[in-house]
């Protein structure tokens, strides 16, 4: 064999060996690729399976998110509470779905069995749990403050919650009586008492300003505040909506004729919360009581209760007529008279011989 032939044979062996090595490498590379695909696919399937597993609560859970809470801190808390399957998986799901900022302050009810993706979607769109408190018309401010002080889950940021403190919060001089609008107020957990008070004050200002803008002509009020004082008296004198313009008409005509209003609720308000329910002749003769309209002309120095919109409208749109007196009939309504003689006769009829079922308020609020 020549040197050239030996060289060719050696080259052929090397080529064969190289082909075999390349084939083995390719097989190894294919095997590695298949294995990697299976591993990655398995991890992906496992992760997806874990993400889509329902959480551990078998019933609704109420959560409380406060200002400054993060998804990380809350997820860890929920995991400790035992209903979130994994805080880590929730954070990973939030990052992958770009929902890391879904938390908003408030209380939320989480239904049973939500997956992490469903939980994040709920947190991003759910409405917070709300609570209600009702301020009732015809009640004095101190009773409204008692309702606010006892409202569940309302942060009491005014201590003590007094009329003097309320005056500072709403920025009025003197007695703040009458400045909160009677209505039902909806709030969330951790909302403050001062926020409710300011909301009620603003609502009263808005309603009074609107009513004052549309008032009847020729009324004996210097400003809207005096109309509010009159509305509070009307509110206390009758619970029947249809009578309010009639009651207001009597009082407006008395003011126009420079007659004293002579209304019991103002005297009672001036006596304060210690009043025992028995209004005496001595009370009516007490000229030191600034709210005694039997002894003092004009309107009292402030409202005597919280007036609703119908009472405000009545004060600013009193019913025309000639009646200057009225007396409770005992069925919740009143008898109106134009003369003192007719009024005295009505008093004898309805007050001197009171019926057994006598009441000062109507059976049904109208």
XYZ file of C-alpha atoms in Angstrom:
366
model
C 0.000 0.000 0.000
C 1.338 3.273 -0.991
C 1.752 6.229 1.294
C -1.068 7.969 -0.551
C -3.433 5.024 -0.031
C -2.623 4.904 3.698
C -3.415 8.604 3.928
C -6.776 8.128 2.232
C -7.642 5.225 4.555
C -6.729 7.259 7.632
C -8.800 10.193 6.391
C -11.785 7.941 5.781
C -11.586 6.540 9.314
C -11.389 10.020 10.799
C -14.368 11.161 8.748
C -16.365 8.136 9.853
C -15.440 8.770 13.481
C -16.430 12.460 13.164
C -19.776 11.570 11.659
C -20.415 9.129 14.490
C -19.471 11.782 17.080
C -21.675 14.382 15.408
C -24.577 11.954 15.330
C -24.156 11.189 19.016
C -24.008 14.901 19.855
C -27.142 15.534 17.890
C -28.931 12.710 19.685
C -27.736 14.090 23.028
C -28.824 17.600 22.066
C -32.242 16.345 20.968
C -32.598 14.374 24.171
C -31.606 17.415 26.217
C -34.059 19.599 24.309
C -36.851 17.095 24.844
C -35.988 16.827 28.530
C -35.817 20.603 28.909
C -39.162 20.976 27.161
C -40.708 18.383 29.438
C -39.232 20.029 32.531
C -40.210 23.532 31.506
C -43.603 22.357 30.365
C -44.066 20.438 33.566
C -43.141 23.466 35.653
C -45.465 25.621 33.577
C -48.335 23.181 33.913
C -47.640 22.805 37.619
C -47.499 26.588 38.129
C -50.680 27.107 36.133
C -52.352 24.344 38.132
C -51.239 25.955 41.382
C -52.339 29.454 40.290
C -55.747 28.193 39.301
C -56.336 26.243 42.490
C -59.161 27.728 44.593
C -58.122 29.267 47.893
C -58.880 27.599 51.190
C -61.896 29.534 52.537
C -65.105 27.490 52.507
C -67.221 30.551 53.234
C -67.056 34.276 52.610
C -64.198 36.116 54.313
C -64.287 39.829 55.134
C -60.970 41.623 54.739
C -60.036 45.062 56.019
C -57.637 47.058 53.862
C -56.312 50.204 55.483
C -54.570 53.113 53.842
C -50.915 52.210 53.241
C -51.432 48.437 53.133
C -49.631 46.619 50.300
C -50.514 43.433 48.470
C -47.383 41.791 49.885
C -48.213 42.552 53.514
C -51.887 41.672 53.109
C -51.135 38.407 51.268
C -48.866 37.308 54.109
C -51.580 38.190 56.617
C -54.213 36.270 54.638
C -51.925 33.247 54.485
C -51.439 33.399 58.266
C -55.205 33.678 58.671
C -55.447 30.358 56.873
C -57.585 31.105 53.865
C -55.001 32.160 51.237
C -53.176 29.135 49.820
C -49.874 30.909 49.119
C -48.798 34.531 49.506
C -45.898 33.871 47.126
C -48.134 32.517 44.368
C -50.515 35.462 44.738
C -47.621 37.908 44.370
C -46.289 36.023 41.332
C -49.743 35.987 39.743
C -50.129 39.703 40.416
C -46.746 40.463 38.849
C -47.396 38.311 35.756
C -50.832 39.865 35.239
C -49.638 43.377 36.125
C -52.086 43.692 39.040
C -49.744 44.583 41.879
C -51.665 47.784 42.768
C -55.203 46.477 43.116
C -55.692 47.258 46.822
C -57.969 50.118 47.877
C -58.831 51.091 51.465
C -62.063 49.563 52.764
C -63.700 46.315 53.768
C -64.410 43.662 51.156
C -66.197 40.321 51.244
C -64.189 37.564 49.532
C -66.407 34.699 48.285
C -65.356 31.114 48.940
C -63.105 29.270 46.524
C -61.690 32.073 44.371
C -58.519 31.397 42.433
C -55.674 33.894 42.688
C -56.523 35.474 39.353
C -60.184 35.752 40.363
C -59.170 37.216 43.729
C -57.055 39.892 42.065
C -59.864 40.752 39.648
C -62.279 41.092 42.575
C -59.932 43.343 44.542
C -59.583 45.592 41.503
C -63.315 46.063 40.958
C -65.290 45.230 44.128
C -67.242 47.869 46.030
C -66.294 48.294 49.665
C -68.689 47.252 52.439
C -70.720 50.237 53.628
C -72.572 51.177 56.806
C -75.419 53.626 57.427
C -76.445 56.095 60.087
C -79.615 58.166 60.112
C -79.995 61.675 61.506
C -83.699 62.260 62.149
C -85.428 65.591 61.524
C -87.021 67.294 64.494
C -84.364 66.018 66.904
C -81.877 68.330 68.627
C -78.235 68.295 67.589
C -77.145 66.493 70.762
C -79.264 63.469 69.782
C -77.732 63.438 66.303
C -74.278 63.490 67.882
C -75.226 60.515 70.048
C -76.126 58.591 66.876
C -72.799 59.505 65.277
C -70.878 58.557 68.432
C -72.433 55.068 68.444
C -72.152 54.409 64.704
C -70.346 51.071 64.127
C -66.863 51.153 62.572
C -66.848 54.956 62.386
C -63.575 56.447 63.640
C -64.343 58.843 66.480
C -61.822 61.592 65.819
C -63.636 64.227 67.906
C -63.314 63.629 71.626
C -65.500 64.600 73.327
C -68.171 64.906 70.627
C -69.961 68.008 71.931
C -71.860 70.847 70.304
C -68.892 73.119 71.042
C -66.571 70.729 69.212
C -68.965 70.557 66.267
C -69.012 74.354 66.030
C -65.217 74.294 65.618
C -65.333 71.504 63.029
C -67.864 73.249 60.793
C -66.483 76.719 61.485
C -69.526 78.514 62.882
C -69.681 81.019 65.718
C -72.000 80.282 68.612
C -74.604 77.533 68.775
C -74.306 75.042 65.855
C -77.837 73.747 66.438
C -79.722 73.118 63.206
C -76.699 73.053 60.915
C -76.642 69.292 60.225
C -78.992 68.066 57.506
C -81.214 65.195 58.668
C -80.747 62.281 56.293
C -79.234 58.802 55.983
C -75.472 58.838 55.515
C -73.479 55.981 53.978
C -69.884 55.467 55.048
C -67.067 52.916 54.993
C -65.080 51.469 57.849
C -62.429 53.870 59.206
C -64.244 56.944 57.876
C -64.275 59.676 60.532
C -67.034 61.277 62.537
C -65.779 64.690 61.442
C -66.204 63.656 57.782
C -69.869 62.761 58.396
C -70.447 66.020 60.275
C -68.878 68.091 57.506
C -70.913 66.216 54.905
C -74.153 66.870 56.836
C -73.209 70.542 57.274
C -72.472 70.961 53.568
C -75.735 69.266 52.645
C -77.667 71.630 54.920
C -75.904 74.637 53.419
C -76.728 73.468 49.900
C -80.391 72.741 50.650
C -80.893 75.986 52.559
C -79.182 78.078 49.855
C -81.314 76.495 47.133
C -84.530 76.974 49.087
C -83.614 80.558 49.998
C -82.933 81.367 46.355
C -86.482 80.275 45.460
C -88.273 81.780 48.493
C -91.602 83.571 48.379
C -91.602 87.361 48.557
C -92.476 89.483 51.584
C -91.103 87.120 54.248
C -90.058 88.581 57.631
C -86.548 87.045 57.622
C -83.314 89.025 57.450
C -81.398 86.088 56.021
C -81.471 82.352 55.311
C -80.396 81.567 58.876
C -83.607 83.080 60.252
C -85.551 80.944 57.795
C -83.725 77.918 59.214
C -84.747 78.950 62.718
C -88.378 79.141 61.592
C -88.094 75.762 59.835
C -86.879 74.149 63.057
C -89.919 75.491 64.943
C -92.255 74.224 62.218
C -90.511 70.843 62.380
C -91.123 70.608 66.123
C -94.739 71.751 65.978
C -96.050 69.091 63.604
C -95.031 65.775 62.118
C -97.701 66.021 59.413
C -96.137 67.260 56.174
C -99.381 68.777 54.863
C -99.655 70.996 57.975
C -96.184 72.496 57.804
C -97.029 75.344 55.394
C -100.113 76.108 57.525
C -98.055 76.223 60.745
C -95.446 78.378 59.010
C -98.196 80.703 57.784
C -99.416 81.273 61.353
C -95.932 82.111 62.627
C -95.071 84.354 59.675
C -98.266 86.381 60.150
C -97.562 86.723 63.874
C -94.072 88.053 63.123
C -95.484 90.487 60.592
C -97.979 91.760 63.167
C -95.243 91.981 65.861
C -97.001 89.317 67.904
C -94.967 86.934 70.046
C -94.722 83.433 68.593
C -95.748 81.794 71.898
C -94.655 78.279 70.988
C -93.874 75.635 73.596
C -90.977 73.876 71.772
C -88.794 76.982 71.941
C -89.301 77.257 75.713
C -88.513 73.555 76.146
C -85.329 73.883 74.100
C -84.185 76.769 76.279
C -84.703 74.652 79.396
C -82.076 72.212 78.108
C -81.731 68.435 78.329
C -82.670 68.493 82.032
C -86.304 69.295 81.135
C -88.455 66.550 82.708
C -91.391 66.747 80.302
C -93.601 68.905 82.524
C -93.919 72.420 81.084
C -95.242 74.702 83.839
C -96.647 78.221 83.988
C -93.446 79.252 85.746
C -91.489 78.100 82.708
C -93.708 80.188 80.410
C -93.258 83.266 82.620
C -89.460 82.969 82.836
C -88.102 85.899 80.835
C -84.502 84.845 81.535
C -84.934 81.967 79.103
C -83.668 83.418 75.807
C -85.820 80.916 73.918
C -89.049 81.830 75.740
C -91.216 83.117 72.885
C -94.022 83.783 75.357
C -91.934 86.577 76.840
C -89.694 87.642 73.944
C -90.659 88.999 70.544
C -89.264 87.686 67.294
C -87.435 84.486 66.549
C -85.286 82.685 69.124
C -81.509 83.120 68.836
C -80.920 79.793 67.024
C -82.750 76.813 65.563
C -84.183 74.454 68.150
C -83.882 71.220 66.153
C -82.704 69.748 62.874
C -85.089 70.759 60.115
C -85.712 68.657 57.004
C -86.255 69.991 53.499
C -90.071 70.007 53.712
C -89.951 72.163 56.844
C -87.450 74.521 55.197
C -89.670 74.803 52.141
C -92.690 75.471 54.371
C -90.851 78.271 56.188
C -89.996 79.868 52.843
C -93.403 79.201 51.252
C -95.924 79.642 54.078
C -99.579 79.086 53.280
C -101.696 82.199 52.895
C -104.634 82.700 55.239
C -105.816 84.580 58.292
C -105.128 82.047 61.052
C -103.043 83.394 63.934
C -103.479 80.510 66.392
C -103.511 76.726 66.395
C -104.020 73.997 68.960
C -103.415 70.266 68.879
C -106.613 68.274 68.376
C -105.236 65.076 69.863
C -105.190 63.037 66.668
C -101.883 64.426 65.444
C -103.427 67.368 63.593
C -104.254 70.946 64.647
C -107.214 73.280 64.734
C -106.464 76.737 63.285
C -108.170 79.938 64.342
C -108.124 83.556 63.155
C -109.255 85.111 66.447
C -108.328 84.645 70.082
C -111.946 83.871 70.976
C -112.098 81.069 68.415
C -108.731 79.782 69.627
C -109.862 79.710 73.267
C -112.932 77.766 72.222
C -110.712 75.264 70.402
C -108.491 74.953 73.469
C -111.523 74.142 75.613
C -112.691 71.600 73.064
C -109.434 69.789 72.444
C -107.227 70.461 75.469
C -109.487 70.814 78.481
C -111.200 67.488 77.739
C -108.474 65.391 76.228
C -109.560 62.185 74.506
C -108.271 58.894 75.872
C -106.217 58.228 72.750
C -104.777 61.761 72.685
C -101.500 62.113 70.810
C -99.555 65.077 69.505
C -98.167 63.322 66.434
C -100.068 61.713 63.555
C -100.369 57.939 63.362
C -98.328 57.819 60.182
C -95.603 60.228 59.142
C -96.669 61.955 55.926
